[in-house]
Coordinates of C-alpha atoms and ligand atoms in Angstrom, one line a residue:
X423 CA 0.0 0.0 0.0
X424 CA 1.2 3.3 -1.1
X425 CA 0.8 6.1 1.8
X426 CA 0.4 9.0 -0.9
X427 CA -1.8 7.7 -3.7
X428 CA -3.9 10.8 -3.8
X429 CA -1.9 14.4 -4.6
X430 CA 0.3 15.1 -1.4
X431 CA 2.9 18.0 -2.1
X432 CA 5.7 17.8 -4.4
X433 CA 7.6 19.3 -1.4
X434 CA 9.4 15.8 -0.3
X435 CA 10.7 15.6 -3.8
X436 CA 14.1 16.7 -4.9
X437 CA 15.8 18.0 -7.4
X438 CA 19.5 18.5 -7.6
X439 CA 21.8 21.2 -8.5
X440 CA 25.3 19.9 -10.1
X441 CA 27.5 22.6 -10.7
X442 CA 30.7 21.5 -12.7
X443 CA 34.2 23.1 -12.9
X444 CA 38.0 21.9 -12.7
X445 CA 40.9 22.0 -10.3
X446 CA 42.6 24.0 -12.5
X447 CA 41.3 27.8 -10.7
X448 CA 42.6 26.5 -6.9
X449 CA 40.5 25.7 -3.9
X450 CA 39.8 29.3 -3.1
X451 CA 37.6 29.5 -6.6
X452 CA 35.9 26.0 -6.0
X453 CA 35.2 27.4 -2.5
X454 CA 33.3 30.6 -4.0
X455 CA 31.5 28.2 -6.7
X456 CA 30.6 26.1 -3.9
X457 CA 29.0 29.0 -1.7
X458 CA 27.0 30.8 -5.0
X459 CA 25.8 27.1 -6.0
X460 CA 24.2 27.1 -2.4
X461 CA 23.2 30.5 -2.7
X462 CA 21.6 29.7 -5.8
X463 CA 20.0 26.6 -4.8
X464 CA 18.3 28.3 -1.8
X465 CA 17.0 31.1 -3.9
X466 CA 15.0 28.6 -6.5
X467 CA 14.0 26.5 -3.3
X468 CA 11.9 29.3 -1.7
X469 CA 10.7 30.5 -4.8
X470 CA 6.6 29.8 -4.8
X471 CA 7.4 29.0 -8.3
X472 CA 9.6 26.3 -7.9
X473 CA 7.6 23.3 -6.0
X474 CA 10.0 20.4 -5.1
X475 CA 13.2 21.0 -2.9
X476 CA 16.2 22.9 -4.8
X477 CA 19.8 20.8 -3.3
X478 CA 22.9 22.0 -4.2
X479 CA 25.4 18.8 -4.5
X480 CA 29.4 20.0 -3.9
X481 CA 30.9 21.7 -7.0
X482 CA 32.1 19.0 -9.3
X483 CA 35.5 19.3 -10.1
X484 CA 36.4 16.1 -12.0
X485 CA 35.0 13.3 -14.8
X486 CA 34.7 10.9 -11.4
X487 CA 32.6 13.4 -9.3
X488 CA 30.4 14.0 -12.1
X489 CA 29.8 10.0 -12.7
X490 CA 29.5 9.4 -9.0
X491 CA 26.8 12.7 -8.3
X492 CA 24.7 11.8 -11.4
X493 CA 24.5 7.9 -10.6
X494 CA 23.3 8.9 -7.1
X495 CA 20.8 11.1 -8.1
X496 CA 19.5 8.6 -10.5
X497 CA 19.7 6.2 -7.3
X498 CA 17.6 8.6 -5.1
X499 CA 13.9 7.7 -4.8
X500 CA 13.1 11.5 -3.8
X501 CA 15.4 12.7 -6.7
X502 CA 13.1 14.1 -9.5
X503 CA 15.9 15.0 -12.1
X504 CA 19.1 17.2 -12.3
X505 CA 20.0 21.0 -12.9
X506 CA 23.6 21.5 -14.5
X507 CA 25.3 24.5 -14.2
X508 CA 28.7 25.9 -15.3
X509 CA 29.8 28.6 -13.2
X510 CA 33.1 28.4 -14.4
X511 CA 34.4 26.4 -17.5
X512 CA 34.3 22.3 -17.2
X513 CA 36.1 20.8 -19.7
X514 CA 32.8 18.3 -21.1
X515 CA 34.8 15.3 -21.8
X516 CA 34.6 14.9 -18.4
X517 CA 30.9 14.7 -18.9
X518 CA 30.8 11.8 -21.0
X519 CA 30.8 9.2 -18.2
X520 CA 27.7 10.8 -16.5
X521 CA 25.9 12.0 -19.0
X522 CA 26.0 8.8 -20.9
X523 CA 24.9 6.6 -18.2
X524 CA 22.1 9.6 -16.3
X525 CA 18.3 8.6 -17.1
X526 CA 17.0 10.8 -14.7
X527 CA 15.3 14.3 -16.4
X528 CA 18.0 17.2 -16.8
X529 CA 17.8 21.1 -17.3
X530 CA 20.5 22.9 -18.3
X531 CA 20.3 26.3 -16.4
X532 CA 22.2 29.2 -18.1
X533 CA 23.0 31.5 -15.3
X534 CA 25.8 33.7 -14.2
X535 CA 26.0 34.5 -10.5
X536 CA 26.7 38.3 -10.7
X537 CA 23.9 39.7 -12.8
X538 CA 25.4 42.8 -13.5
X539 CA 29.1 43.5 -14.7
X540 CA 30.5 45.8 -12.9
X541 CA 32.3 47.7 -15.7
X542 CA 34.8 49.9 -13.7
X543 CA 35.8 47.4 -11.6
X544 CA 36.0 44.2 -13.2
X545 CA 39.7 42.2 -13.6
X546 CA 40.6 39.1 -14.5
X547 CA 39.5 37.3 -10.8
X548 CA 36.2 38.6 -11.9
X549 CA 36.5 37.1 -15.7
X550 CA 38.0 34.1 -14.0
X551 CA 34.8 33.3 -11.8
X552 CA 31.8 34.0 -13.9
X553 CA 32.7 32.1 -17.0
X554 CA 29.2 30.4 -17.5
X555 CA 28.6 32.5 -20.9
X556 CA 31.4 30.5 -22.5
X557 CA 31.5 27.3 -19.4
X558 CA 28.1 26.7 -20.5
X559 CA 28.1 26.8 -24.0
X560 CA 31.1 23.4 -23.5
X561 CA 28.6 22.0 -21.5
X562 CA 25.5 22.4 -23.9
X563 CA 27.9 21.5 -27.0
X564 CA 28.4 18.1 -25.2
X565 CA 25.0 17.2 -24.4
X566 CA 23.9 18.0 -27.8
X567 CA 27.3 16.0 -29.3
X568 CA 25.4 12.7 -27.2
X569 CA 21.8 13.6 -28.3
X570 CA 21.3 14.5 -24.6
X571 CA 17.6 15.4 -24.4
X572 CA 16.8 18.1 -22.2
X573 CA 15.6 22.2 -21.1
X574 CA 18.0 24.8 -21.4
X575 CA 16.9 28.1 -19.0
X576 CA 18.5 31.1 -20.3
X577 CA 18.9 34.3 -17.5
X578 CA 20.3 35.7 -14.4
X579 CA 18.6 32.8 -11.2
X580 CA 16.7 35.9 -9.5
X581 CA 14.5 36.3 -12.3
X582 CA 11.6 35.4 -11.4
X583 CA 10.7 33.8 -15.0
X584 CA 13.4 31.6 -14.4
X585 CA 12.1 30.3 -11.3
X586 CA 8.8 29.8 -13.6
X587 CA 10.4 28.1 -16.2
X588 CA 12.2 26.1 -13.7
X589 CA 9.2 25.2 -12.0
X590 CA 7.3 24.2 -14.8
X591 CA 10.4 21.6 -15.6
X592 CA 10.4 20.5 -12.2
X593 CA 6.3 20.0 -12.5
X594 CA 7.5 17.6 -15.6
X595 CA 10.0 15.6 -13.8
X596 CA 7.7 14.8 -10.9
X597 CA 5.1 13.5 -13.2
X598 CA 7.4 11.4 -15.0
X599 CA 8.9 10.7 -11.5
X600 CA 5.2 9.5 -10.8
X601 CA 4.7 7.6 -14.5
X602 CA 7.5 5.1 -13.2
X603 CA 5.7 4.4 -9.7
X604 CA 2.6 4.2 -10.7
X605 CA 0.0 1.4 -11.1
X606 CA -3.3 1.6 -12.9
X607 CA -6.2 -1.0 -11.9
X608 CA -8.8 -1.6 -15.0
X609 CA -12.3 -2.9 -14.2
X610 CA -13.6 -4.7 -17.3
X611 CA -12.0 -4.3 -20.7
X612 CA -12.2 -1.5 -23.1
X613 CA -15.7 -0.7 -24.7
X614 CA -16.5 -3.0 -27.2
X615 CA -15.1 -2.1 -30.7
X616 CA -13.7 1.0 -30.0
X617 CA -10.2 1.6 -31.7
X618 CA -8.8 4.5 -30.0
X619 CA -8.8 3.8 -26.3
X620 CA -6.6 0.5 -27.4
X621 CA -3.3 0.2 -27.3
X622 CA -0.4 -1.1 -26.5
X623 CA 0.6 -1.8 -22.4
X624 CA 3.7 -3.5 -22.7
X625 CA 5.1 -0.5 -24.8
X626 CA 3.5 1.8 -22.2
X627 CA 5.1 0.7 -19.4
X628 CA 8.6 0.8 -21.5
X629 CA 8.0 4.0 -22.3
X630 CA 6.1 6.4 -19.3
X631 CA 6.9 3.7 -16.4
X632 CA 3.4 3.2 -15.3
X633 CA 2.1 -0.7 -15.4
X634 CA -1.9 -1.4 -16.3
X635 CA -3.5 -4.7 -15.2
X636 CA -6.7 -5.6 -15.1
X637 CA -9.1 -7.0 -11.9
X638 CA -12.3 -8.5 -12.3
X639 CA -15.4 -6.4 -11.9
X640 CA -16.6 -8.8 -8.9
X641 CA -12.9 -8.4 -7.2
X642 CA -14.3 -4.8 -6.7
X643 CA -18.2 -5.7 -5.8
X644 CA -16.5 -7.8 -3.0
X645 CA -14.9 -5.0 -1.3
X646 CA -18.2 -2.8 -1.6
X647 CA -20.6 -5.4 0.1
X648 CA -17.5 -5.4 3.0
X649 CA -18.1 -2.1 3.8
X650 CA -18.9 -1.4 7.2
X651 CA -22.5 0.9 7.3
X652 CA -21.1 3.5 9.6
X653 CA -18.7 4.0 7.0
X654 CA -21.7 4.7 4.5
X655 CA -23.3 6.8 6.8
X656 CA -20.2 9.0 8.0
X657 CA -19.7 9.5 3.7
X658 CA -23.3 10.1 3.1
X659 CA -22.8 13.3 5.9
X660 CA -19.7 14.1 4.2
X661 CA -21.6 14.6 0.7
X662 CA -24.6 16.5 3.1
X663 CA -21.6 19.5 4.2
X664 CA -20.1 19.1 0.7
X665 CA -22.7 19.5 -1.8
X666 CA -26.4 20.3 -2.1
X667 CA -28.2 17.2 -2.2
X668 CA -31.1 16.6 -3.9
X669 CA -34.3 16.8 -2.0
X670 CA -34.7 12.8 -3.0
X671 CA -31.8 11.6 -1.9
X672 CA -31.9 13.3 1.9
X673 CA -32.5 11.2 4.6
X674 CA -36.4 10.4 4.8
X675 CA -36.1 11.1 1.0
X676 CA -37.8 8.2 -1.6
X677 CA -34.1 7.8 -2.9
X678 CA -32.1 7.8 0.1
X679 CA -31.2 4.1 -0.6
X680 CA -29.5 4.8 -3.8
X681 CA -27.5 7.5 -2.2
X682 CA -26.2 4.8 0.2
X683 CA -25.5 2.8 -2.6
X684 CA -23.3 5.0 -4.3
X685 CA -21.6 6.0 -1.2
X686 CA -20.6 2.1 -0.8
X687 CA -19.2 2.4 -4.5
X688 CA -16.9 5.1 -3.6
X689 CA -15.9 3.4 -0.1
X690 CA -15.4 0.0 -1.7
X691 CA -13.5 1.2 -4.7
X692 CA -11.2 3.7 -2.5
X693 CA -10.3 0.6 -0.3
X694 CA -9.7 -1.4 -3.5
X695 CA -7.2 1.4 -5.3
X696 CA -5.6 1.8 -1.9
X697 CA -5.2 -1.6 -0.5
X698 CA -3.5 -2.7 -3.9
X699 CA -1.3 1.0 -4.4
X700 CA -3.1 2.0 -7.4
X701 CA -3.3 5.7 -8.5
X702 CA -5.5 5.6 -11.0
X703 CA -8.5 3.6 -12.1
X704 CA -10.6 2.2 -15.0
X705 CA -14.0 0.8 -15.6
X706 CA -16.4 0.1 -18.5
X707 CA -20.5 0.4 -18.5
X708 CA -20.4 -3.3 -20.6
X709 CA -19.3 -4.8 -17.4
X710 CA -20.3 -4.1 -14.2
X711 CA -20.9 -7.3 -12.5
X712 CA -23.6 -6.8 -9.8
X713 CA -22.5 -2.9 -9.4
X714 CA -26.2 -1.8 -9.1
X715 CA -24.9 1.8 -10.4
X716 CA -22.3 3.0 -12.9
X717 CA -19.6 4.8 -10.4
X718 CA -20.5 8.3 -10.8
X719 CA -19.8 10.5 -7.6
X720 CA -17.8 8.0 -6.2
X721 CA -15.2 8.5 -9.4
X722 CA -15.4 12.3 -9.2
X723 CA -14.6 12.4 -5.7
X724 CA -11.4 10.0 -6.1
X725 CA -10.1 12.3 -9.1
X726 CA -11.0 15.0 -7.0
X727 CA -8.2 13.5 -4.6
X728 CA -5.8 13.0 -7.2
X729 CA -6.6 9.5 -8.5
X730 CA -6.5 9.3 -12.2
X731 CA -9.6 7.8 -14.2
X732 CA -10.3 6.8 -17.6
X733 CA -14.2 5.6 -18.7
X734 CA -14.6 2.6 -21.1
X735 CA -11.3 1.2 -20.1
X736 CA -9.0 3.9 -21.6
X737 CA -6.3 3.5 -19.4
X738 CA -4.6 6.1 -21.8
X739 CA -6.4 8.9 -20.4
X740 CA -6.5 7.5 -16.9
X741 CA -2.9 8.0 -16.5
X742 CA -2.9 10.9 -18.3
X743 CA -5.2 12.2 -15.6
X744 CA -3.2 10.9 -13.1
X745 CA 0.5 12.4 -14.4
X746 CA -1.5 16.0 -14.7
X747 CA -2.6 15.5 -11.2
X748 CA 0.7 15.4 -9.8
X749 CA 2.2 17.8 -12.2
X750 CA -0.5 20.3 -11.3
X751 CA -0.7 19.8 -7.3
X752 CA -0.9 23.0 -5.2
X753 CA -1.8 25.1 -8.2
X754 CA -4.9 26.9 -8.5
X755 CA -7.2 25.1 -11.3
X756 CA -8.3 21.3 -11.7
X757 CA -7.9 18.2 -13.6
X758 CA -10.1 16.3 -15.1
X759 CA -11.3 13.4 -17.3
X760 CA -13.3 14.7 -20.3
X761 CA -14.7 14.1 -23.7
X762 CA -15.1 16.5 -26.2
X763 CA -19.1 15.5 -26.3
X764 CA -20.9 18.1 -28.3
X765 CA -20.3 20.9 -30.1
X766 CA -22.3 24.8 -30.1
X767 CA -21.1 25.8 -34.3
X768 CA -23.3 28.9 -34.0
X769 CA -23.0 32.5 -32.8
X770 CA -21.6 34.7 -31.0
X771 CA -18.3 31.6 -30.8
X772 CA -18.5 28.0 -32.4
X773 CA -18.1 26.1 -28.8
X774 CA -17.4 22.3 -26.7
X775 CA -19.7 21.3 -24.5
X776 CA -17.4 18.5 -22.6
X777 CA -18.9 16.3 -20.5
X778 CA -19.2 12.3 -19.8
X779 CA -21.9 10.1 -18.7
X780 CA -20.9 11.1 -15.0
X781 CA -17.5 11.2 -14.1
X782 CA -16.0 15.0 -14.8
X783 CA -13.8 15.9 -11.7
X784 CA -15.4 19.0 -9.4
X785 CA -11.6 20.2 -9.0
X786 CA -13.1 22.1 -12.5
X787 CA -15.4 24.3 -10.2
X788 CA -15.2 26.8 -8.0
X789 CA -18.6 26.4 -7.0
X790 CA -20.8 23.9 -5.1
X791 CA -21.8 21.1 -7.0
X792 CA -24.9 19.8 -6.5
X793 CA -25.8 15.7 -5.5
X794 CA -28.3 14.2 -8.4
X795 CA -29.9 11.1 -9.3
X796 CA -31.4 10.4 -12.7
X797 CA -31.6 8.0 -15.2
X798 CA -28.6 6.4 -17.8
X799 CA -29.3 4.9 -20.9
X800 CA -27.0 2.7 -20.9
X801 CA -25.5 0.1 -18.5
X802 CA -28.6 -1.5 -18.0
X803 CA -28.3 -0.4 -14.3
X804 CA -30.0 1.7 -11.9
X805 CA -29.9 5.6 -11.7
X806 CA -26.5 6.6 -11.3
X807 CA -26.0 9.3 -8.1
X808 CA -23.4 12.2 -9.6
X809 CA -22.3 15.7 -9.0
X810 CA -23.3 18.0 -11.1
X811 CA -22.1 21.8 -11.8
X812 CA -19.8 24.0 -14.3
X813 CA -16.4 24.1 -14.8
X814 CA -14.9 27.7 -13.5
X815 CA -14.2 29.8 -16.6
X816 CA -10.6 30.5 -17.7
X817 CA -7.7 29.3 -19.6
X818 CA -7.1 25.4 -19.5
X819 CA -5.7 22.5 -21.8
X820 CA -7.2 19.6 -23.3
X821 CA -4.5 16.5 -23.5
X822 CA -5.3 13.1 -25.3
X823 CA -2.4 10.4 -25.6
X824 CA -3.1 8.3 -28.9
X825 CA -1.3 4.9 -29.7
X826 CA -0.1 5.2 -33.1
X827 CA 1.1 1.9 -33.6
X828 CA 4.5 2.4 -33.8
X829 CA 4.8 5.4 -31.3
X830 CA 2.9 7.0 -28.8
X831 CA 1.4 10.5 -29.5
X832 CA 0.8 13.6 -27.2
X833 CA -2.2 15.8 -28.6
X834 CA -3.0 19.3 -26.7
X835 CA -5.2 22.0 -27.5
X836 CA -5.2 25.3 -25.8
X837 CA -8.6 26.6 -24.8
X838 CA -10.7 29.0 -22.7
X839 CA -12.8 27.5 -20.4
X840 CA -15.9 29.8 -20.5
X841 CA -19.4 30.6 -18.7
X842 CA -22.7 28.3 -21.0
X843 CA -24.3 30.7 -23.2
X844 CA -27.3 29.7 -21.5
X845 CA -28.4 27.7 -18.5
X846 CA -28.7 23.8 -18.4
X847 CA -31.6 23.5 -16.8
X848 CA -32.1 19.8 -18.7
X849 CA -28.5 18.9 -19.0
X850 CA -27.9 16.3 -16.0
X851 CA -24.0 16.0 -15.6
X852 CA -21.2 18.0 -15.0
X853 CA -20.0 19.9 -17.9
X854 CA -17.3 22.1 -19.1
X855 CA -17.7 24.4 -22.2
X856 CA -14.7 26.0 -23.8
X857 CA -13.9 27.9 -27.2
X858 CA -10.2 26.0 -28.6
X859 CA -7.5 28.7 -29.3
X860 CA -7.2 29.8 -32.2
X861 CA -11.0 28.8 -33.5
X862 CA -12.7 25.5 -33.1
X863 CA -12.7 24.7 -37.0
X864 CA -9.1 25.1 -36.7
X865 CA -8.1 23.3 -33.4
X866 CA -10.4 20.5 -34.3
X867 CA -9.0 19.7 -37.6
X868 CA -6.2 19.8 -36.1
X869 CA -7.2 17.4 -33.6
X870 CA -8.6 15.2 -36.0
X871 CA -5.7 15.2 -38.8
X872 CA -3.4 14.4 -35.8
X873 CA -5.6 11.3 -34.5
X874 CA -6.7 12.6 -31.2
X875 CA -8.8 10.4 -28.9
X876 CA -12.3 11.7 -27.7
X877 CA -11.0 10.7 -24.1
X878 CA -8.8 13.3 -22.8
X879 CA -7.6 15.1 -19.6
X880 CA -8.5 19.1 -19.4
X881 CA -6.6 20.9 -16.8
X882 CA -7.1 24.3 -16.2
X883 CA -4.2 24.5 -13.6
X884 CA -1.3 23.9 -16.4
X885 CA 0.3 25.9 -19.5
X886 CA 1.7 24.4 -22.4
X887 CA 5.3 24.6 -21.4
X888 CA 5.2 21.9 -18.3
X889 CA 4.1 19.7 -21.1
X890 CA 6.4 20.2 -23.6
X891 CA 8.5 19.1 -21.0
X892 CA 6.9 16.1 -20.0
X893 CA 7.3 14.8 -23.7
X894 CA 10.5 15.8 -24.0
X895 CA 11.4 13.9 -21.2
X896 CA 9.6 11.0 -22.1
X897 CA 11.1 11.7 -25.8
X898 CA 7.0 11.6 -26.9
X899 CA 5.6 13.6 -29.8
X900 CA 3.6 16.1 -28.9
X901 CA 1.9 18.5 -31.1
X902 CA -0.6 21.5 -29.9
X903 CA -3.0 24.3 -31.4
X904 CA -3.0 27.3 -29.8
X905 CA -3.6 31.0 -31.2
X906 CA -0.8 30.8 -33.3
X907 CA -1.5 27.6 -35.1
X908 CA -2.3 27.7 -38.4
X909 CA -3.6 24.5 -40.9
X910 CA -0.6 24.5 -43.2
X911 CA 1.6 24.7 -40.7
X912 CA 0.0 22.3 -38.0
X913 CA -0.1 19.7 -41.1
X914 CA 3.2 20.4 -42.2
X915 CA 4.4 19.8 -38.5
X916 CA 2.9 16.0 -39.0
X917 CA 4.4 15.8 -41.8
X918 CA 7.8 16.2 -40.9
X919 CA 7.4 14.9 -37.5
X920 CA 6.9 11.5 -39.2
X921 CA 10.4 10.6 -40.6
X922 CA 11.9 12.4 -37.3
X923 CA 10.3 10.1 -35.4
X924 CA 11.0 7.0 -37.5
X925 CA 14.4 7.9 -37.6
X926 CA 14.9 9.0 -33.8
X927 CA 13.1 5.8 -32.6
X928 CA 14.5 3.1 -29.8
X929 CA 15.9 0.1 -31.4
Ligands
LIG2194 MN1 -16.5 8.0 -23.3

């Protein structure tokens, strides 16, 4: 049993500041180096910016330091990645060693220590110390020479867009910290005859870490009967303070059973996901066993604590879900599983409605959701009990993982998460609706040309940049529309992606 499968700070993760030089300058130098690689360190670490721990490791002098500093860090559980630095000029054969052998993330941060040269004072001790303009430019020569993949930071370490961009890389390298940990149960297989929640598992794990196996639907119906009442009646109070319950489902209301049901869902399948160390979750409507309801609150409540889910067995999107989660934790915003479900093509805006059967996270609202029973088409079960409400307006991205068959593909879409036109007075799940950056004619062919799945994670709590470098950490193709994408130029993008990939791809 993992003690943090929900979200629980990105403050016990680490990641580590290796600052390389030589002997050649005398101890006094490497002392100095030493003392502004601290100084450094401690500045990104109390940045608000900057959400893991910043550790300055002892200036790295020679080819054997440099081995020994990056096999530890890609020993150390809490270790996230690496952030090289040249303060002064480290001759990058020694680098071959470590950088050869490092499979943790790296960023290469080009910084100097003195922002400012002080032009009527400045000698040769000066020249000799802050180097990095030419130090780091050895360093990033060598990393590209072995087809080193990683973020290069450009500025002086008090700028506070450094710290961003920093952050944002640090965001990356705890989600694929968490990819490698974590463990995704499905319920049931994927819908029947649907192509694009498929793929391949075996090539998943390889490539993000994170290992899918299935459990039988009445593995999970066993741990729901076990559930101790109080339990169910402590979680129906819970939903009572949280949400504003339908008159129905109230105690003393006709449907008060059903609410009792679904609260036994959510108990039995949050025992299940913890007892086994799973972080994220599957299940499918053509097999629930004798589940009396589809999981509906009960699966926006466990994404709302930081379990990832996917519907219809897309365990694609599930981790997806997941890996945003943790990328995103302690930001303002939410994460969610969504669909792209129906589409407004008139005035004022051409518009998504996203929604799902049930399960849309209430981390997208700033409001109160409110507790609902009605009917579901399909399932051939009861009434499902969900929340329903609308996502909080402003700036989010939609994120859909698509198994091309020979590679894996990253698909994102900037978008404005806006206010309905109207109310939904009729509409009886949660819903999102957004208007795609640059139009929705444009992002959706887009979408479409680049073989997008329907299933996606939205997250209004993450930019573009953290996952740029997600994918380039997990060396994954990612392609996005936002307002400066264009048809020819998004199509020309796939277009020449596809022999970079070929060619770039694992033996
Ligand atoms: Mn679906």
């Amino acid at each position: 049993m993992r003690d943090d499968t929900i979200v629980s700070g990105l403050q016990r993760l680490e990641a580590w500041l290796v600052t390389g030089s030589q002997h050649l300058y005398g101890a006094e130098v490497l002392g100095l180096v030493d003392e502004h690689a601290r100084d450094i360190a401690t500045s990104l670490d109390v940045s608000p910016d900057v959400p893991v721990r910043i550790v300055a490791k002892p200036v790295v002098p020679t080819a054997e330091a440099i081995a020994t500093v990056l096999r530890e860090a890609d020993a150390a559980p809490e270790c996230v990645g690496v952030i090289a630095w040249m303060h002064t000029f480290s001759p990058a054969k020694m680098w071959i060693a470590g950088l050869s052998s490092l499979r943790k993330p790296l960023v290469h941060l080009h910084t100097q220590f003195n922002r400012d040269l002080p032009w009527g004072e400045i000698d040769m001790d000066f020249m000799n110390l802050n180097q990095s303009a030419h130090g780091d430019r050895e360093f990033g020569f060598l990393a590209t020479r072995l087809r080193v993949g990683r973020k290069t930071i450009a500025g002086h370490w008090r700028d506070p867009e450094v710290a961003r961009r920093l952050g944002w890389w640090t965001r990356a390298a705890a989600g694929w910290h968490e990819a490698h940990r974590l463990r995704i149960a499905r319920f049931g297989d994927n819908m029947r005859q649907v192509a694009v929640t498929e793929g391949d598992k075996v090539e998943a794990q390889a490539r993000f870490g994170f290992a899918v196996n299935g459990y039988g639907v009445n593995e999970l119906t066993a741990r729901i009967d076990s559930v101790p009442v109080a339990d169910v009646a402590r979680l129906v109070d819970a939903y009572r303070d949280a949400y504003t319950v339908a008159a129905e489902l109230e105690p003393g209301g006709d449907r008060h059973d059903e609410l009792r049901t679904a609260a036994a869902i959510e108990l039995g399948l949050r025992g299940f996901l913890d007892d086994g160390g799973f972080g994220a979750f599957t299940d499918t409507f053509e097999d629930l066993g004798s589940l009396t309801q589809l999981p509906g609150i009960g699966v926006q409540r466990l994404m709302a604590d930081g379990y990832g889910f996917g519907a219809e067995g897309d365990w694609k999107a599930a981790a997806l879900v997941r890996i945003l989660k943790v990328m995103a934790d302690g930001l303002p915003g939410g994460t969610s599983f969504m669909e792209d479900y129906t589409y407004h093509l008139g005035d004022p805006v051409p518009e998504v409605l996203g929604a799902h059967m049930l399960e849309v996270c209430p981390s997208l609202t700033s409001g109160r959701p409110s507790c609902e029973i009605h009917p579901l088409s399909i399932g051939g079960r009861g009434d499902p009990v969900r929340l329903v409400f609308d996502a909080s307006p402003g700036p989010a991205i939609v994120v859909g993982l698509a198994d091309l068959g020979d590679r894996f593909r990253l698909v994102a879409s900037a978008v404005d998460l806006v206010e309905p036109d109207a109310p939904l007075p009729q509409l009886p799940v949660a819903r999102a609706v957004w208007r795609p950056r640059p139009d929705l004619a444009t992002a959706a062919e887009a979408w479409l040309t680049a073989g997008g799945p329907h299933h996606t994670a939205l997250t209004s709590a993450l930019g573009i940049e953290p996952l740029e470098d997600f994918a380039r950490i997990a060396d994954v193709e990612l392609v996005s529309t936002d307002e400066t994408t264009t048809r020819a130029g998004f199509e020309r993008e796939l277009r020449w992606n596809a022999p970079y990939y070929y060619l770039a791809r694992r033996p």
